[in-house]
Coordinates of C-alpha atoms and ligand atoms in Angstrom, one line a residue:
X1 CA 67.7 139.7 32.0
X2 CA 66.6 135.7 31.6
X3 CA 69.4 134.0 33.3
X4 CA 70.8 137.0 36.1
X5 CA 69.9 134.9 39.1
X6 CA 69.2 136.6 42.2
X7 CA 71.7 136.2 44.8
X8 CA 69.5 134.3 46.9
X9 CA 69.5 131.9 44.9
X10 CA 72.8 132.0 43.7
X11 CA 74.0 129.4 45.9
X12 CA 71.2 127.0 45.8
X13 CA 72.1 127.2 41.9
X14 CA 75.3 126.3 41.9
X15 CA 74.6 124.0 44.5
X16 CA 72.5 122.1 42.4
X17 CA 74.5 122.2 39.1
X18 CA 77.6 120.5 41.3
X19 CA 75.7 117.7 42.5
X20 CA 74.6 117.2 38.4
X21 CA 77.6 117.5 36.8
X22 CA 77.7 117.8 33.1
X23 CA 74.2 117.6 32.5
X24 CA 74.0 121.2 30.6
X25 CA 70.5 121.4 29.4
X26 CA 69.2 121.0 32.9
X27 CA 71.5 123.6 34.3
X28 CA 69.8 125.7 31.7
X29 CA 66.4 125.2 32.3
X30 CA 67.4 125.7 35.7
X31 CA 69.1 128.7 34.9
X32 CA 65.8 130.0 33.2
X33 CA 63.6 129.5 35.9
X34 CA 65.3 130.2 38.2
X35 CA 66.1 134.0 36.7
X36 CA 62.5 134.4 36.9
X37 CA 61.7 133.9 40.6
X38 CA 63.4 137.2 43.0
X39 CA 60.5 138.7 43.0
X40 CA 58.0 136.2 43.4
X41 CA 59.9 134.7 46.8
X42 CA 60.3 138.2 48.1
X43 CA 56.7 138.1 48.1
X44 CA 56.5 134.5 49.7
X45 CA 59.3 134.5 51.6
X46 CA 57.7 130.8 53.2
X47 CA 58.6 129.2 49.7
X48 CA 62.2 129.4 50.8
X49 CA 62.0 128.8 54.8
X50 CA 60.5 125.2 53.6
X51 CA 63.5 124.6 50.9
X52 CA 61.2 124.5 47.9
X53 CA 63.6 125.7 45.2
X54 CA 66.0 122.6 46.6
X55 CA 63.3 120.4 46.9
X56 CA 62.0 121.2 43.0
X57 CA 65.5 120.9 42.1
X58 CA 65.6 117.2 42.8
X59 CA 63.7 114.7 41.5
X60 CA 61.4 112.5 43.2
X61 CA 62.9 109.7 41.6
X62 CA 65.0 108.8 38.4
X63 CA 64.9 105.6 36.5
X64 CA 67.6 104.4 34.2
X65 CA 67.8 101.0 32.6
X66 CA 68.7 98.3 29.8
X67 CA 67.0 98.2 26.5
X68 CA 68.4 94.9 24.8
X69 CA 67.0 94.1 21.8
X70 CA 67.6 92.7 18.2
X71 CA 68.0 94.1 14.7
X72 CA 66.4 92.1 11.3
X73 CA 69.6 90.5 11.0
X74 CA 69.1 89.0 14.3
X75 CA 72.4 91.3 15.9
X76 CA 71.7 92.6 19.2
X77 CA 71.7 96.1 20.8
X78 CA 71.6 98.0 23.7
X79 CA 70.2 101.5 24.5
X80 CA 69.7 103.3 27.9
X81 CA 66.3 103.8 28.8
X82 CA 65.0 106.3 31.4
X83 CA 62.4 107.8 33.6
X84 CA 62.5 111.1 35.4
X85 CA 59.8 111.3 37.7
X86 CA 60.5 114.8 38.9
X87 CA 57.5 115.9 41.0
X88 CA 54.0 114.6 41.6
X89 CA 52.8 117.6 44.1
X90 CA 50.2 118.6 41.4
X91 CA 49.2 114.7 40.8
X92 CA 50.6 111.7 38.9
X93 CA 53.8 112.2 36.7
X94 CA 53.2 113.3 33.2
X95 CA 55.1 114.1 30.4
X96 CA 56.5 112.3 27.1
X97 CA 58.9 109.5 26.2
X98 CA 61.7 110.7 23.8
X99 CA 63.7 108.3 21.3
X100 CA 66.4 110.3 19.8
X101 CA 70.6 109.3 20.0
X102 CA 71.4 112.4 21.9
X103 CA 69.1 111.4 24.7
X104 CA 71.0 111.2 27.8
X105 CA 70.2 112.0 32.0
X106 CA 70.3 115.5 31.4
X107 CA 68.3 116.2 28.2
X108 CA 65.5 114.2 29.9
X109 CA 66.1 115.6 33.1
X110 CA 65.7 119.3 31.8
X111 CA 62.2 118.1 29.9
X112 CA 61.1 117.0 32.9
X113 CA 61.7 119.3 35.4
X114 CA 60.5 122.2 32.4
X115 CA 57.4 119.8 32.2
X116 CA 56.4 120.5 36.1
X117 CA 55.4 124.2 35.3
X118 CA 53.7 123.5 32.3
X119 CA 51.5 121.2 33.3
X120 CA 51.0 123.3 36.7
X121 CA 50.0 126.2 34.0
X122 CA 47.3 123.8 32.6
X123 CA 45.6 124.0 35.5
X124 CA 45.1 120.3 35.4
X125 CA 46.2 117.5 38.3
X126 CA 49.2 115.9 36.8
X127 CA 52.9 116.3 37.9
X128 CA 56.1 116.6 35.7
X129 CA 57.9 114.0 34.7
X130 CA 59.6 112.9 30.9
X131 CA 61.2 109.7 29.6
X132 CA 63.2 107.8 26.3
X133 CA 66.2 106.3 25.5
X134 CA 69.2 106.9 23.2
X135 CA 68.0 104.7 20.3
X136 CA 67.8 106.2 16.7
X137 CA 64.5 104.7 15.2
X138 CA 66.0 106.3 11.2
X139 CA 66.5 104.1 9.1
X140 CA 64.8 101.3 11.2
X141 CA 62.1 98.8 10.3
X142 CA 59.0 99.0 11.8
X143 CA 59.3 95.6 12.9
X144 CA 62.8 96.7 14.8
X145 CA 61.1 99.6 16.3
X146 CA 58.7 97.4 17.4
X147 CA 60.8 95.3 19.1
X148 CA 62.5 98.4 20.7
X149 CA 59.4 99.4 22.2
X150 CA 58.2 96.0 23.8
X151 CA 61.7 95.7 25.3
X152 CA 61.1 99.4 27.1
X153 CA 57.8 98.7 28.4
X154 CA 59.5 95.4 29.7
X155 CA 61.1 97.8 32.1
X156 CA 59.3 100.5 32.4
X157 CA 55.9 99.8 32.8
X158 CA 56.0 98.2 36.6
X159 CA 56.9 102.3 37.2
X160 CA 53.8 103.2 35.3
X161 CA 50.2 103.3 36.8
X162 CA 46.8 105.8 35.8
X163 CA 47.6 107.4 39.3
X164 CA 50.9 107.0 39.4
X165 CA 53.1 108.0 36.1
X166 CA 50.9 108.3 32.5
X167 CA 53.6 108.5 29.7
X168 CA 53.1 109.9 26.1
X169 CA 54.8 110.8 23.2
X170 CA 57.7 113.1 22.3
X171 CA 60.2 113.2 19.4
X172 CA 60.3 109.8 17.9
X173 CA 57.8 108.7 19.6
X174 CA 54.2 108.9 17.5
X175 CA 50.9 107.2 17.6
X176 CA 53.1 103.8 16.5
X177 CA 55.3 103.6 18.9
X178 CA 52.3 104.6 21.5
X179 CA 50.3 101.6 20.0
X180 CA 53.7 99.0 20.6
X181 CA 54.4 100.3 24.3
X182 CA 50.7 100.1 25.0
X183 CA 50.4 97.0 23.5
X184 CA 53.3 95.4 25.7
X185 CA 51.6 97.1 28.8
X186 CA 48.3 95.7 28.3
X187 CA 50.2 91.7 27.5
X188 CA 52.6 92.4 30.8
X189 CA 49.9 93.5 33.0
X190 CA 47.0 91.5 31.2
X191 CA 44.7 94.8 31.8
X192 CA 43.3 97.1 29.3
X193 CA 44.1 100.2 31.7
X194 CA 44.1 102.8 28.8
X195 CA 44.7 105.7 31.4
X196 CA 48.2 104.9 31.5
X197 CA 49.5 106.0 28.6
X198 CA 48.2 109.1 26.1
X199 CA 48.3 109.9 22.6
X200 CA 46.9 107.0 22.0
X201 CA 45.0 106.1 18.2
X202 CA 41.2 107.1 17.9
X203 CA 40.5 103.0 18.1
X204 CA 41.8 102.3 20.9
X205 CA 41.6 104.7 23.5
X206 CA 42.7 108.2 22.0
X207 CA 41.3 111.3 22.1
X208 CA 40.5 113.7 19.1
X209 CA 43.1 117.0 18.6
X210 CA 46.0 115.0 20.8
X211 CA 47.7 114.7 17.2
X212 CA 46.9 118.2 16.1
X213 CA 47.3 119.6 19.8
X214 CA 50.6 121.2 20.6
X215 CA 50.4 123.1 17.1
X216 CA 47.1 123.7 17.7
X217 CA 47.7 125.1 20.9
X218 CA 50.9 127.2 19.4
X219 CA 49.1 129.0 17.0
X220 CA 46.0 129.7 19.5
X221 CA 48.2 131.2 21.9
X222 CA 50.4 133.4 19.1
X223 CA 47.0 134.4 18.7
X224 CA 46.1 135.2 22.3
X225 CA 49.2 137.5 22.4
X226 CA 48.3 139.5 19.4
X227 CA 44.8 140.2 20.3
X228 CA 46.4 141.5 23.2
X229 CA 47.7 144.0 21.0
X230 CA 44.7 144.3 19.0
X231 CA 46.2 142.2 16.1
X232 CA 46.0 138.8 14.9
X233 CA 47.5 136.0 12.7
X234 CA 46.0 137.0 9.5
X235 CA 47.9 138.0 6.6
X236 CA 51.3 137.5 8.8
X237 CA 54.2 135.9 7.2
X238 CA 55.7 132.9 9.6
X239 CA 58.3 130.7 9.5
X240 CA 58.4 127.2 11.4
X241 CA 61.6 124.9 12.0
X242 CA 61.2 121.4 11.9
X243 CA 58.6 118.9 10.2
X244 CA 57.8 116.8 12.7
X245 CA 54.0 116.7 14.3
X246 CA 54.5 119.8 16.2
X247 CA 55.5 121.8 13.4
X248 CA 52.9 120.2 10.9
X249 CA 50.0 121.0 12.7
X250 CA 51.6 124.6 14.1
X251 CA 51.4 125.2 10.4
X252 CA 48.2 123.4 9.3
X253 CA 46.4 126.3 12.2
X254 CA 48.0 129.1 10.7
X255 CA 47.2 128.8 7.3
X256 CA 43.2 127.9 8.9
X257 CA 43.6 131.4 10.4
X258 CA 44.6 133.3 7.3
X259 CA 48.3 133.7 8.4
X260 CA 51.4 132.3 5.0
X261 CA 53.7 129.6 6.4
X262 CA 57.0 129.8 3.8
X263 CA 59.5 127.8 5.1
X264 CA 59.9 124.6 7.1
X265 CA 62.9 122.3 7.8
X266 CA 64.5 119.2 9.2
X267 CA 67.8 118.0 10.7
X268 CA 69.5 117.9 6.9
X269 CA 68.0 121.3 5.4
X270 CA 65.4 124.2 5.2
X271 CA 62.3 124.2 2.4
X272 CA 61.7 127.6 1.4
X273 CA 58.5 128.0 0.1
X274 CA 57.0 132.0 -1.0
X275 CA 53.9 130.7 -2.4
X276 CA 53.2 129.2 0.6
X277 CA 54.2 125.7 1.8
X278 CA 51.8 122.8 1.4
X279 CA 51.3 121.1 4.4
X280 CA 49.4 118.1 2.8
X281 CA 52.7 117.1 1.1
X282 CA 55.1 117.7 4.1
X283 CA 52.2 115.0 5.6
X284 CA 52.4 112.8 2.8
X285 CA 56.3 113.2 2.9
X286 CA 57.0 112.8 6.7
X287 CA 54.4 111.4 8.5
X288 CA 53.2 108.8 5.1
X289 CA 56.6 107.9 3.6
X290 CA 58.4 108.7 6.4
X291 CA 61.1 110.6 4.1
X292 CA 63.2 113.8 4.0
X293 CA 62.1 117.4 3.3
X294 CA 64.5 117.3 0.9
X295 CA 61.8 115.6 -1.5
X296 CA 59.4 118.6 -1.1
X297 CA 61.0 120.6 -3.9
X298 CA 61.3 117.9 -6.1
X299 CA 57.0 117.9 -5.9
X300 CA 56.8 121.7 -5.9
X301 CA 57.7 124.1 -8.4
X302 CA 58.4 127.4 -7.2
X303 CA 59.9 126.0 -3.8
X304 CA 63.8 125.8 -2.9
X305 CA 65.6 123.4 -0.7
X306 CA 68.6 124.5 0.8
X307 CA 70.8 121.7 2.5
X308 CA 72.4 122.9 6.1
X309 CA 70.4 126.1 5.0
X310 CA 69.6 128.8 8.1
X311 CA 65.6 129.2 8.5
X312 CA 66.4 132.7 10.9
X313 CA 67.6 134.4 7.7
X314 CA 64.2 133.9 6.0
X315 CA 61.9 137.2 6.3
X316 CA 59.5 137.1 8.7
X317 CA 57.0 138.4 11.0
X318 CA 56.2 135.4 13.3
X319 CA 59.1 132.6 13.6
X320 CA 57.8 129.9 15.7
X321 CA 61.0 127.2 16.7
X322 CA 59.4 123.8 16.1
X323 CA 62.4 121.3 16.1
X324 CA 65.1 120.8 19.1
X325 CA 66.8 122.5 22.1
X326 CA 69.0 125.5 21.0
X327 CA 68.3 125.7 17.6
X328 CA 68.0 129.4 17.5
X329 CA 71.0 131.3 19.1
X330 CA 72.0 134.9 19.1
X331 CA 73.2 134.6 15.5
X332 CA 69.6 133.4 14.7
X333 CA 67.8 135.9 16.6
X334 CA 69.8 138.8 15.4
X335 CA 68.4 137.5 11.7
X336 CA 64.8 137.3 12.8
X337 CA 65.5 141.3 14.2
X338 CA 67.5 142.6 11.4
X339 CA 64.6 141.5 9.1
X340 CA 61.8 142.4 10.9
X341 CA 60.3 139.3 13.1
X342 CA 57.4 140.9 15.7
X343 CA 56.9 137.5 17.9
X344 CA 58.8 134.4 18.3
X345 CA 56.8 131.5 20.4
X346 CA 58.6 128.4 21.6
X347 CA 57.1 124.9 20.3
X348 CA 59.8 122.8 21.2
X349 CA 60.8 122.6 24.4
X350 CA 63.5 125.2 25.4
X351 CA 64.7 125.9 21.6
X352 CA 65.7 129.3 22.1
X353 CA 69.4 129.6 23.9
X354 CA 68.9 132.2 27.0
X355 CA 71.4 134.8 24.8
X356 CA 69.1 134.7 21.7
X357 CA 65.8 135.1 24.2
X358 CA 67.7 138.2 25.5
X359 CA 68.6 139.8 22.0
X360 CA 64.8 139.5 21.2
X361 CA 63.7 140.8 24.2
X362 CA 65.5 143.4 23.8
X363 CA 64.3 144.3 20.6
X364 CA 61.6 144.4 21.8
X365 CA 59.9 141.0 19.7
X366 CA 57.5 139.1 21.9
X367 CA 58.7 136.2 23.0
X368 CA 56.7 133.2 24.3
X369 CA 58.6 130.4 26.5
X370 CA 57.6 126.1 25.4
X371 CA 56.6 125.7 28.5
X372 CA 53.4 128.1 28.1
X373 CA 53.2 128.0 24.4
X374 CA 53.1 124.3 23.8
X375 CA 51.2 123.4 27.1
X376 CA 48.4 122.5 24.5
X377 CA 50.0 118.6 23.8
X378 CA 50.0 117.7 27.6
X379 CA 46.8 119.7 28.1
X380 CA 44.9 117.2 25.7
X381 CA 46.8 114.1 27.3
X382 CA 45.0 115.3 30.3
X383 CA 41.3 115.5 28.2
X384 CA 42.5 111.6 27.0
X385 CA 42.8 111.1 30.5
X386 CA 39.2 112.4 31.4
X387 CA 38.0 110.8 28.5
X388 CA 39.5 107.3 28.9
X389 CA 38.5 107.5 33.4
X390 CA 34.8 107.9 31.8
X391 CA 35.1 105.8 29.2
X392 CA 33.8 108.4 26.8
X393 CA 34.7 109.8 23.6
X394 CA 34.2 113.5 22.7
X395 CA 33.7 115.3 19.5
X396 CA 37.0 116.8 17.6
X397 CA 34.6 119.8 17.7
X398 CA 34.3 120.1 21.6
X399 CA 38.1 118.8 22.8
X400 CA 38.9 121.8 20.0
X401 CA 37.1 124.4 22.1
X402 CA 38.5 123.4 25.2
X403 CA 42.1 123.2 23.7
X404 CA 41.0 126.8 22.9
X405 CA 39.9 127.8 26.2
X406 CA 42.8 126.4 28.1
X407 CA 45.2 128.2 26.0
X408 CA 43.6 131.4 26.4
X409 CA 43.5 130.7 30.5
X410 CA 47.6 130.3 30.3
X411 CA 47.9 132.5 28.2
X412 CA 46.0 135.2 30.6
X413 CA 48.0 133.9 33.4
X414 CA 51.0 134.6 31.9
X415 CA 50.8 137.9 30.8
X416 CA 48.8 139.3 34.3
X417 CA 51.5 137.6 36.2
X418 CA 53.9 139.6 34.1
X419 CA 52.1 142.7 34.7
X420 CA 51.8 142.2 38.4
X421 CA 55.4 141.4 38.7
X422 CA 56.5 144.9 37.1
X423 CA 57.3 143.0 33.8
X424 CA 54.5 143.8 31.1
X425 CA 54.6 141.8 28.1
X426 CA 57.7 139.2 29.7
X427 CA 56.0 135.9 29.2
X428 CA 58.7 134.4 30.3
X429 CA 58.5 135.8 33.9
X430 CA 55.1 135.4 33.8
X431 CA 55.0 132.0 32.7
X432 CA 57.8 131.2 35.4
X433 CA 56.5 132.8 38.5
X434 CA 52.5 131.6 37.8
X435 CA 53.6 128.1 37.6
X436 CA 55.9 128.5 40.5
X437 CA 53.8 129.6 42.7
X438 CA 51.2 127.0 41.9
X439 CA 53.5 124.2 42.4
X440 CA 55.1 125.8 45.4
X441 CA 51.9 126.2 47.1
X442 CA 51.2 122.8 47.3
X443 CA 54.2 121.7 48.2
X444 CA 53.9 123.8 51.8
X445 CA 50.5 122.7 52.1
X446 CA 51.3 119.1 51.4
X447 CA 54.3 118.9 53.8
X448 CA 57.7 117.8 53.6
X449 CA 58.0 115.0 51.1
Ligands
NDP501 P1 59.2 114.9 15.8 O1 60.1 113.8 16.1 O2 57.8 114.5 15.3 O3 59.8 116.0 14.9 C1 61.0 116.7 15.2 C2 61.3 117.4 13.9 O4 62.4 118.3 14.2 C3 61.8 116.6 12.8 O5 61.3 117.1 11.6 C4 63.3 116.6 12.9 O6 64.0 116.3 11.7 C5 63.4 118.1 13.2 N1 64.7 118.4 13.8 C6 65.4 117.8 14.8 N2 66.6 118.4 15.0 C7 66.6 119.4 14.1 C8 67.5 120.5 13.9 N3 68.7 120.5 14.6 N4 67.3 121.4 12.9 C9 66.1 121.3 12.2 N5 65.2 120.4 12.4 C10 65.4 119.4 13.3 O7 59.0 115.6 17.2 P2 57.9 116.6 17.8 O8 57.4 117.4 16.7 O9 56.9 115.8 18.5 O10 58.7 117.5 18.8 C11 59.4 118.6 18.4 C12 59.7 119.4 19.7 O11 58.5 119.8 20.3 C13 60.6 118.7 20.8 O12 61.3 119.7 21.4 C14 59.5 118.2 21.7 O13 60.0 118.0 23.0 C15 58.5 119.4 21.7 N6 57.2 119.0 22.1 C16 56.5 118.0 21.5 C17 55.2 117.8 22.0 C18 54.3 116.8 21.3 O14 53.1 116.7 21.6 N7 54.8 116.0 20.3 C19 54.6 118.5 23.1 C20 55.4 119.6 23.6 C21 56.6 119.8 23.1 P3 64.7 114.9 11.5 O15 63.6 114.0 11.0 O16 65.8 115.2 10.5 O17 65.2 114.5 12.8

């Protein structure tokens, strides 16, 4: 079962969730991981002679500091900003910067440290790290937000460096907020180094797809796990939580691939749409006007918004979590099985509580952990990176295809890594133990540090 820990590891376990105390969300990524990984170190029993679980399990270094800064009515703040820069074994820190007012140590330090073996599974250079602060940008003016961001990077960017630690985006963090904190960079260190910092806009630095790419990527490798089974997306019926970029674009690729998205949602309520929802408008109503989903059903007859409604109890075959942590628990799973759901695949990061992975697993849906499943956002940061060392711009066309490709190579290593473990079809172990190993590797062959 995800979370029975073997009782080797036991005590480096608890071992770690004593010395962080109350940071919940990294004990659970921990926990999830760590479930995983018997097998794979009774295999390579060096991995734990040289202390790599207790080495993985504490970060190279975290960052925490003062945002000051002041609102329109010239009243000031301050947030908490921070940097986990959890391992760079695989190459420089990479991984996104979070504004959200539940951001605290451990919600960043549980992205991070899931972030490590995601990136490993990419297969490029870059090492795990994750960032933000506890600042709410709702119902803030762009000029406020602004002034947020320039007040961050005040801090943060003498940590940064192309070969040291390349931030990007994450929830509340978009293509504006990318263009203030790059901005401040570029005025602080009066160089236009654009290879420290991705997701950047098409003028100034950015690659093609790095919007699009983590739904992109989700939908190619839902796809990659039915044509496993000699199925595919078309025709299925899906559901997708949130409306943010992740879940926009997860649904934008499903409807190109034949497959009827009929429900979305946001913090306040669920849209529940059986004609089929219209992505254009959730774009013109999240990402233009910046608004609530709410408004959806006002612009579209036929569709039903349901305030604190439950998006698990809508029928489907494919459910793909594209919102939070923990927003589908056993309660949620148990509706996605009593009505039928086939597949579930993670887009946030770790959205899926370890009981409700269980109940699906056991019932036999396919499941599909963030970490492999959403790979395709820091994937594309690392093509921005390529692009942006060779000063070169690729076609939406060709970064595409090589989204495609690299989702199909994770998406092979997870499921032969499952097979080879003696767990056919567990992605999660599969995902866990391929991405361990890489990273573990290296740290033996790069010594102790
Ligand atoms: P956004 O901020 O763009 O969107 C988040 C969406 O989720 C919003 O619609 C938000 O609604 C909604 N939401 C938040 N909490 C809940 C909730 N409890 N119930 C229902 N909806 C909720 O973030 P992203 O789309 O960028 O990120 C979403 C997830 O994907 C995060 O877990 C993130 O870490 C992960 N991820 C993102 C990547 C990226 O490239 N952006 C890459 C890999 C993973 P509201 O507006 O009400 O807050």
């Amino acid at each position: 079962m995800i979370g029975d820990i073997d009782e080797t590891l036991e005590p480096i376990f608890h071992e770690v969730v004593r010395r962080n105390r109350g940071e919940t969300e990294f004990h659970q990524a921990l926990r999830e991981v760590m479930s995983s990984l018997g097998p794979a170190l009774a295999r390579h029993p060096k991995l734990l002679e040289r202390k790599v679980i207790q080495r993985l399990c504490e970060p190279e270094r975290q960052i925490i500091f003062r945002v000051p800064w002041q609102d329109d009515q010239g009243e000031v703040h301050v947030n908490r900003g921070f940097r986990v820069q959890f391992n760079s074994v695989m190459g420089p820190y990479k991984g996104g910067l979070r504004f959200h007012p539940r951001v605290y140590l451990g919600v960043i330090k549980f992205l991070a440290f899931e972030q490590i073996f995601k990136n490993a599974l990419t297969g490029f250079a870059i090492g795990g790290g994750k960032g933000g602060a506890d600042f709410n940008p709702k119902g803030r003016s762009d000029d406020e937000i602004m002034r947020f961001c320039q007040s961050f990077m005040t801090e943060l960017y003498r940590h940064l460096g192309r070969l040291t630690d390349v931030p990007a985006g994450d929830a509340g963090v978009g293509t504006r907020e990318i263009g203030w904190l790059f901005g401040q960079y570029k005025r602080l260190t009066n160089s236009y180094e654009s290879g420290v910092i991705t997701g950047k806009g098409l003028g100034w630095g950015g690659s093609h797809v790095r919007t699009e790419a983590t739904g992109y990527g989700l939908v190619y490798f839902v796809q990659n796990m039915l044509e496993a089974r000699d199925d595919d997306i078309h025709g299925k019926t899906c559901v997708v939580s949130g409306s943010g970029n992740v879940a926009i674009y997860t649904m934008e690729k499903i409807h190109a691939l034949g497959g009827k998205v009929v429900a979305c949602s946001d913090s306040d309520g669920v849209v529940h749409d059986p004609a089929g929802v219209d992505v254009e408008l959730v774009k013109e109503i999240k990402e233009v006007r910046r608004g609530r989903i709410e408004e959806y059903a006002e612009h579209r007859t036929g569709s039903e918004y349901q305030a604190d409604g439950n998006i698990w109890g809508i029928r489907c075959d494919i459910a793909l979590p594209c919102a939070t942590e923990n927003e589908l628990d056993t309660d949620g799973a148990q509706a996605l099985i009593d009505n039928g759901c086939t597949l579930v695949a993670e887009g946030a990061n770790m959205p899926a509580t370890l009981e409700a992975i269980n109940a699906l697993h056991q019932a036999g849906v396919l499941f599909a952990p963030g970490k492999a499943a959403n790979a395709g956002g820091v994937a594309t940061s690392a093509l921005e990176m390529q692009q942006n060392a060779a000063r070169d711009m690729w076609s939406f066309e060709h970064t595409e295809q090589r989204l495609a490709a690299i989702m199909d190579n994770i998406h092979r290593c997870c499921y032969e890594t499952a097979e080879e473990y003696g767990t056919p079809g567990n992605y999660m172990h599969g995902a866990n133990i391929c991405s361990f190993l890489r990273v573990g590797q290296e740290m033996v062959a790069l010594g102790l540090t």
